[in-house]
Amino acid sequence: MKTIPTLYEWAGGQEVFERLTELFYGKVLQDELLEPVFRHMSPEHSKHVAHFIAEVFGGPKTYTEGDNGSHSGMVRHHLGKMLTETQRRRWMALLLDSADEIGLAQDPEFRSALVGYLEWGSRLAVMNSNTDDNPVSESEPMPKWGWGETGGPYQP
C-alpha cells in the first residue's frame, strides 16, 4: 500500500505557500479592482494567509497555534466587506497566475484540488462578506482539504 502525501507535502511545504501569497498580494496591490479591498492589510497578511492555506492542506498548525487564528476568525475578516463575483474571479485569476509563476505543482490532480479549494473558499468569502453575522462558531475546527471529496452539497 502506497502512502499518499498531503497537498501541503506535494506542493513543497511552507516556503512554497509563503512565496505564493507574497507574489499574489503584490499583484493584488497593483490591481485596480482588488487594491481598494486590501490596501489596509497588515504587513503580515500574506504570511498569515500562507499559514492558513498550508494548515488546511495538511501542513503544521502554524495558523491556529502560531498566529492564534481560527476558521471563525478567518471568516470574520470577510464580514461586511461586500465582495463581488467580479472581484472573486479576479482574485482567483491572480492567485492561479501566481501559482504558475512560482512553479507550483502543475499535475492535474494537485491543480484540481487547489482550484477546488480556492473556488470553495472564495465563494464562501463572497457569501460571508455580504453579512455581518459569522456563520462559523469559534469552536469549529479548521477546514481540511484533500485530494478530492467535497463532503456533499452545500447547506446553509
Coordinates of N, CA and C in Angstrom, one line a residue:
M1 N 0.8 -1.2 0.0 CA 0.0 0.0 0.0 C 0.9 1.2 0.0
K2 N 0.6 2.2 -0.9 CA 1.5 3.4 -1.0 C 0.9 4.5 -0.1
T3 N 1.8 5.3 0.3 CA 1.5 6.4 1.1 C 1.2 7.6 0.2
I4 N 0.0 8.2 0.5 CA -0.4 9.4 -0.3 C 0.0 10.6 0.5
P5 N 0.8 11.5 -0.1 CA 1.2 12.8 0.6 C 0.0 13.7 0.8
T6 N 0.1 14.6 1.7 CA -0.9 15.7 1.9 C -0.7 16.7 0.7
L7 N -1.6 17.5 0.5 CA -1.5 18.5 -0.5 C -0.3 19.5 -0.1
Y8 N -0.2 19.7 1.1 CA 0.9 20.5 1.7 C 2.3 19.9 1.3
E9 N 2.4 18.6 1.5 CA 3.7 18.0 1.2 C 3.9 18.0 -0.3
W10 N 2.9 17.7 -1.1 CA 3.0 17.6 -2.5 C 3.4 19.0 -3.1
A11 N 2.9 20.0 -2.6 CA 3.2 21.4 -3.0 C 4.6 21.8 -2.8
G12 N 5.2 21.2 -1.7 CA 6.6 21.6 -1.4 C 6.8 22.2 0.0
G13 N 5.7 22.3 0.8 CA 5.9 22.8 2.1 C 5.7 24.3 2.3
Q14 N 5.9 24.8 3.5 CA 5.6 26.1 3.9 C 6.2 27.2 3.1
E15 N 7.4 27.1 2.7 CA 8.1 28.2 1.9 C 7.4 28.4 0.6
V16 N 6.8 27.3 0.0 CA 6.1 27.5 -1.3 C 4.9 28.3 -1.1
F17 N 4.1 28.0 0.0 CA 2.9 28.8 0.2 C 3.2 30.3 0.6
E18 N 4.3 30.5 1.3 CA 4.7 31.9 1.6 C 5.1 32.6 0.3
R19 N 5.9 31.9 -0.6 CA 6.2 32.6 -1.9 C 5.0 32.9 -2.7
L20 N 4.1 31.9 -2.7 CA 2.8 32.1 -3.5 C 2.1 33.3 -3.0
T21 N 1.8 33.4 -1.7 CA 1.0 34.5 -1.2 C 1.7 35.9 -1.3
E22 N 3.0 35.9 -1.1 CA 3.8 37.1 -1.2 C 3.7 37.7 -2.6
L23 N 3.9 36.8 -3.6 CA 3.8 37.2 -5.0 C 2.4 37.7 -5.3
F24 N 1.4 36.9 -4.9 CA 0.0 37.1 -5.1 C -0.4 38.5 -4.6
Y25 N -0.2 38.7 -3.3 CA -0.6 40.0 -2.7 C 0.1 41.2 -3.3
G26 N 1.3 41.0 -3.8 CA 2.0 42.1 -4.6 C 1.2 42.4 -5.8
K27 N 0.6 41.4 -6.5 CA -0.2 41.7 -7.6 C -1.5 42.3 -7.2
V28 N -2.1 41.9 -6.1 CA -3.4 42.4 -5.6 C -3.3 43.9 -5.4
L29 N -2.1 44.4 -4.8 CA -1.9 45.8 -4.5 C -1.7 46.6 -5.8
Q30 N -1.5 46.0 -6.9 CA -1.3 46.7 -8.2 C -2.6 46.6 -9.0
D31 N -3.6 45.9 -8.5 CA -4.8 45.7 -9.3 C -5.9 46.7 -8.9
E32 N -6.5 47.4 -9.9 CA -7.4 48.4 -9.6 C -8.7 47.9 -9.0
L33 N -9.1 46.7 -9.3 CA -10.3 46.1 -8.7 C -10.1 45.6 -7.3
L34 N -9.0 45.0 -7.0 CA -8.8 44.4 -5.7 C -8.0 45.3 -4.7
E35 N -7.2 46.2 -5.2 CA -6.4 47.1 -4.3 C -7.3 47.8 -3.2
P36 N -8.4 48.3 -3.6 CA -9.2 49.0 -2.5 C -9.7 48.1 -1.4
V37 N -9.8 46.8 -1.6 CA -10.2 45.9 -0.6 C -9.1 45.5 0.3
F38 N -7.8 45.5 -0.2 CA -6.7 45.1 0.5 C -5.7 46.2 0.9
R39 N -6.0 47.4 0.6 CA -5.0 48.5 0.8 C -4.5 48.7 2.2
H40 N -5.4 48.3 3.2 CA -5.0 48.4 4.6 C -4.6 47.1 5.2
M41 N -4.3 46.1 4.4 CA -3.8 44.9 5.1 C -2.5 45.0 5.8
S42 N -2.3 44.2 6.8 CA -1.1 44.3 7.6 C 0.1 43.8 6.8
P43 N 1.3 44.1 7.2 CA 2.4 43.6 6.5 C 2.5 42.1 6.7
E44 N 1.9 41.5 7.7 CA 1.9 40.0 7.9 C 0.8 39.3 7.2
H45 N -0.1 40.0 6.5 CA -1.3 39.4 5.9 C -0.9 38.2 5.0
S46 N 0.0 38.4 4.1 CA 0.3 37.3 3.1 C 0.9 36.1 3.9
K47 N 1.6 36.3 4.9 CA 2.2 35.2 5.6 C 1.1 34.4 6.4
H48 N 0.1 35.2 7.0 CA -1.0 34.6 7.7 C -1.8 33.7 6.7
V49 N -2.1 34.3 5.5 CA -2.9 33.5 4.6 C -2.1 32.3 4.1
A50 N -0.8 32.4 3.9 CA 0.0 31.2 3.6 C -0.1 30.2 4.7
H51 N 0.0 30.6 5.9 CA -0.2 29.6 7.1 C -1.5 29.0 7.1
F52 N -2.6 29.8 6.8 CA -3.9 29.2 6.7 C -4.1 28.2 5.7
I53 N -3.7 28.5 4.4 CA -3.8 27.5 3.3 C -3.0 26.3 3.6
A54 N -1.7 26.5 4.1 CA -0.9 25.4 4.4 C -1.5 24.4 5.4
E55 N -2.1 25.0 6.5 CA -2.7 24.2 7.5 C -3.9 23.4 6.9
V56 N -4.7 24.1 6.1 CA -5.9 23.5 5.5 C -5.4 22.3 4.6
F57 N -4.3 22.5 4.0 CA -3.8 21.4 3.1 C -3.0 20.4 3.8
G58 N -3.0 20.3 5.1 CA -2.4 19.2 5.9 C -1.0 19.6 6.4
G59 N -0.7 20.8 6.4 CA 0.6 21.3 7.0 C 0.5 21.5 8.5
P60 N 1.6 22.0 9.1 CA 1.6 22.3 10.5 C 0.6 23.3 10.9
K61 N 0.2 23.3 12.2 CA -0.8 24.2 12.7 C -0.3 25.6 13.0
T62 N 0.5 26.1 12.1 CA 1.1 27.5 12.3 C 0.0 28.6 12.4
Y63 N -1.0 28.4 11.6 CA -2.1 29.5 11.6 C -2.8 29.5 13.0
T64 N -3.2 28.3 13.4 CA -4.0 28.2 14.6 C -3.2 28.4 15.9
E65 N -2.0 27.8 15.8 CA -1.2 27.9 17.1 C -0.1 29.0 17.1
G66 N 0.5 29.3 15.9 CA 1.5 30.3 15.9 C 0.9 31.7 15.7
D67 N -0.2 31.8 14.8 CA -0.8 33.1 14.5 C -2.0 33.3 15.4
N68 N -2.4 32.4 16.2 CA -3.6 32.4 17.1 C -4.8 32.7 16.2
G69 N -4.9 32.0 15.0 CA -6.0 32.2 14.1 C -7.0 31.0 14.3
S70 N -8.1 31.1 13.6 CA -9.1 30.1 13.6 C -9.9 30.2 12.4
H71 N -10.7 29.2 12.1 CA -11.6 29.2 10.9 C -12.6 30.4 11.1
S72 N -13.2 30.5 12.3 CA -14.1 31.5 12.6 C -13.5 32.9 12.4
G73 N -12.2 33.0 12.9 CA -11.5 34.3 12.7 C -11.3 34.7 11.3
M74 N -11.0 33.7 10.4 CA -10.7 34.0 9.0 C -12.0 34.4 8.4
V75 N -13.1 33.8 8.7 CA -14.4 34.2 8.2 C -14.8 35.6 8.7
R76 N -14.5 35.9 9.9 CA -14.8 37.2 10.5 C -14.1 38.3 9.7
H77 N -12.9 38.1 9.2 CA -12.2 39.1 8.4 C -12.9 39.5 7.1
H78 N -13.8 38.6 6.7 CA -14.6 38.9 5.4 C -15.9 39.6 5.7
L79 N -16.4 39.5 6.9 CA -17.8 40.0 7.2 C -17.9 41.5 6.8
G80 N -19.0 41.8 6.1 CA -19.3 43.2 5.8 C -18.5 43.8 4.7
K81 N -17.6 43.1 4.0 CA -16.7 43.6 3.0 C -17.4 43.8 1.7
M82 N -18.6 43.2 1.5 CA -19.4 43.4 0.3 C -18.6 43.0 -1.0
L83 N -17.9 41.9 -1.0 CA -17.2 41.4 -2.1 C -18.1 41.0 -3.3
T84 N -17.7 41.2 -4.5 CA -18.5 40.9 -5.6 C -17.9 39.7 -6.4
E85 N -18.7 39.1 -7.2 CA -18.3 38.0 -8.0 C -17.2 38.4 -9.0
T86 N -17.2 39.6 -9.5 CA -16.1 40.1 -10.3 C -14.8 40.2 -9.6
Q87 N -14.9 40.6 -8.3 CA -13.6 40.7 -7.5 C -13.2 39.3 -7.2
R88 N -14.1 38.4 -6.9 CA -13.7 37.0 -6.7 C -13.0 36.4 -7.9
R89 N -13.5 36.6 -9.0 CA -12.9 36.0 -10.2 C -11.5 36.6 -10.5
R90 N -11.4 37.9 -10.2 CA -10.0 38.5 -10.4 C -9.1 37.9 -9.4
W91 N -9.5 37.7 -8.1 CA -8.7 37.1 -7.1 C -8.3 35.8 -7.5
M92 N -9.2 35.0 -8.0 CA -8.8 33.6 -8.5 C -7.8 33.7 -9.6
A93 N -8.0 34.5 -10.6 CA -7.1 34.6 -11.7 C -5.7 35.0 -11.3
L94 N -5.6 36.0 -10.4 CA -4.3 36.4 -9.9 C -3.6 35.4 -9.1
L95 N -4.4 34.6 -8.3 CA -3.8 33.6 -7.5 C -3.3 32.4 -8.3
L96 N -4.1 32.0 -9.3 CA -3.6 30.9 -10.2 C -2.5 31.4 -11.1
D97 N -2.5 32.6 -11.5 CA -1.3 33.1 -12.3 C 0.0 33.1 -11.4
S98 N -0.2 33.5 -10.1 CA 0.9 33.4 -9.2 C 1.4 32.0 -9.0
A99 N 0.5 31.1 -8.9 CA 0.9 29.6 -8.7 C 1.7 29.2 -9.9
D100 N 1.3 29.6 -11.1 CA 2.1 29.2 -12.3 C 3.5 29.9 -12.3
E101 N 3.5 31.1 -11.9 CA 4.8 31.9 -11.9 C 5.8 31.3 -10.9
I102 N 5.4 30.8 -9.8 CA 6.3 30.2 -8.8 C 6.6 28.7 -9.1
G103 N 5.9 28.2 -10.1 CA 6.2 26.8 -10.5 C 5.5 25.8 -9.5
L104 N 4.4 26.2 -8.9 CA 3.6 25.3 -8.0 C 3.2 24.1 -8.8
A105 N 3.2 22.9 -8.1 CA 2.9 21.7 -8.8 C 1.8 21.8 -9.8
Q106 N 2.0 21.3 -11.0 CA 1.1 21.5 -12.1 C 0.4 20.3 -12.5
D107 N 0.6 19.1 -11.8 CA -0.1 17.9 -12.2 C -1.6 18.1 -12.1
P108 N -2.4 17.5 -12.9 CA -3.9 17.7 -12.9 C -4.5 17.4 -11.5
E109 N -4.1 16.4 -10.8 CA -4.7 16.0 -9.5 C -4.5 17.1 -8.5
F110 N -3.2 17.7 -8.4 CA -3.0 18.7 -7.5 C -3.7 20.0 -7.8
R111 N -3.6 20.4 -9.1 CA -4.3 21.6 -9.6 C -5.8 21.5 -9.4
S112 N -6.4 20.3 -9.6 CA -7.8 20.1 -9.4 C -8.2 20.4 -7.9
A113 N -7.4 19.8 -7.0 CA -7.6 20.0 -5.6 C -7.4 21.5 -5.2
L114 N -6.4 22.1 -5.7 CA -6.1 23.5 -5.4 C -7.2 24.4 -5.9
V115 N -7.6 24.2 -7.2 CA -8.7 25.1 -7.7 C -10.0 24.8 -7.0
G116 N -10.3 23.5 -6.6 CA -11.5 23.2 -5.9 C -11.5 23.9 -4.6
Y117 N -10.4 23.9 -3.8 CA -10.4 24.6 -2.6 C -10.6 26.1 -2.8
L118 N -9.8 26.7 -3.7 CA -9.9 28.1 -3.9 C -11.3 28.6 -4.4
E119 N -12.0 27.7 -5.2 CA -13.4 28.0 -5.6 C -14.3 28.0 -4.4
W120 N -14.2 26.9 -3.6 CA -15.0 26.7 -2.4 C -14.8 27.9 -1.5
G121 N -13.5 28.2 -1.1 CA -13.2 29.2 -0.1 C -13.6 30.6 -0.6
S122 N -13.3 30.9 -1.9 CA -13.6 32.3 -2.4 C -15.1 32.5 -2.5
R123 N -15.9 31.5 -2.8 CA -17.3 31.6 -2.9 C -17.9 31.8 -1.5
L124 N -17.4 31.1 -0.5 CA -17.8 31.3 0.8 C -17.4 32.7 1.3
A125 N -16.3 33.2 0.9 CA -15.8 34.5 1.3 C -16.8 35.6 0.8
V126 N -17.2 35.4 -0.5 CA -18.2 36.4 -1.0 C -19.5 36.3 -0.3
M127 N -20.0 35.1 0.0 CA -21.2 35.0 0.7 C -21.1 35.6 2.1
N128 N -20.0 35.3 2.8 CA -19.9 35.8 4.2 C -19.6 37.3 4.2
S129 N -19.1 37.9 3.1 CA -18.8 39.3 3.0 C -20.1 40.1 2.9
N130 N -21.1 39.5 2.6 CA -22.4 40.2 2.4 C -23.3 40.1 3.6
T131 N -22.7 39.7 4.7 CA -23.5 39.7 6.0 C -22.6 40.2 7.1
D132 N -23.2 40.4 8.2 CA -22.4 40.8 9.4 C -22.4 39.7 10.5
D133 N -23.1 38.6 10.2 CA -23.2 37.5 11.2 C -22.3 36.4 10.7
N134 N -21.4 36.0 11.7 CA -20.5 34.9 11.4 C -21.2 33.6 11.5
P135 N -21.2 32.8 10.4 CA -21.9 31.5 10.4 C -21.0 30.4 11.0
V136 N -19.8 30.8 11.3 CA -18.8 29.8 11.9 C -18.6 30.1 13.3
S137 N -18.9 29.1 14.2 CA -18.6 29.4 15.6 C -17.1 29.2 15.9
E138 N -16.7 29.8 17.0 CA -15.3 29.8 17.4 C -14.8 28.4 17.7
S139 N -15.7 27.5 18.0 CA -15.4 26.1 18.4 C -15.2 25.2 17.1
E140 N -15.6 25.7 16.0 CA -15.5 24.8 14.8 C -14.0 24.7 14.4
P141 N -13.7 23.5 13.9 CA -12.3 23.2 13.5 C -11.9 23.9 12.2
M142 N -10.7 23.9 11.9 CA -10.2 24.4 10.6 C -10.7 23.5 9.5
P143 N -10.9 24.0 8.3 CA -11.2 23.1 7.2 C -10.0 22.2 6.9
K144 N -10.2 21.0 6.4 CA -9.2 20.1 5.9 C -9.5 19.8 4.5
W145 N -8.5 20.0 3.6 CA -8.7 19.7 2.2 C -7.8 18.6 1.8
G146 N -8.3 17.8 1.0 CA -7.6 16.6 0.5 C -7.6 16.6 -1.0
W147 N -7.5 15.4 -1.5 CA -7.3 15.1 -3.0 C -8.7 15.1 -3.7
G148 N -9.8 15.2 -3.1 CA -11.0 15.2 -3.9 C -12.4 15.3 -3.3
E149 N -12.7 14.8 -2.2 CA -14.0 14.7 -1.7 C -14.5 16.0 -1.2
T150 N -15.7 16.4 -1.5 CA -16.3 17.7 -1.0 C -17.1 17.5 0.2
G151 N -17.6 16.3 0.5 CA -18.4 16.1 1.6 C -19.9 16.4 1.4
G152 N -20.3 16.4 0.2 CA -21.8 16.6 -0.1 C -22.2 18.0 -0.5
P153 N -23.4 18.2 -0.7 CA -23.9 19.5 -1.2 C -23.8 20.6 -0.1
Y154 N -23.7 21.8 -0.5 CA -23.7 23.0 0.4 C -25.0 23.1 1.1
Q155 N -25.0 23.3 2.4 CA -26.3 23.5 3.1 C -26.0 24.7 4.1
P156 N -26.8 25.8 3.8 CA -26.6 27.0 4.7 C -27.0 26.8 6.1

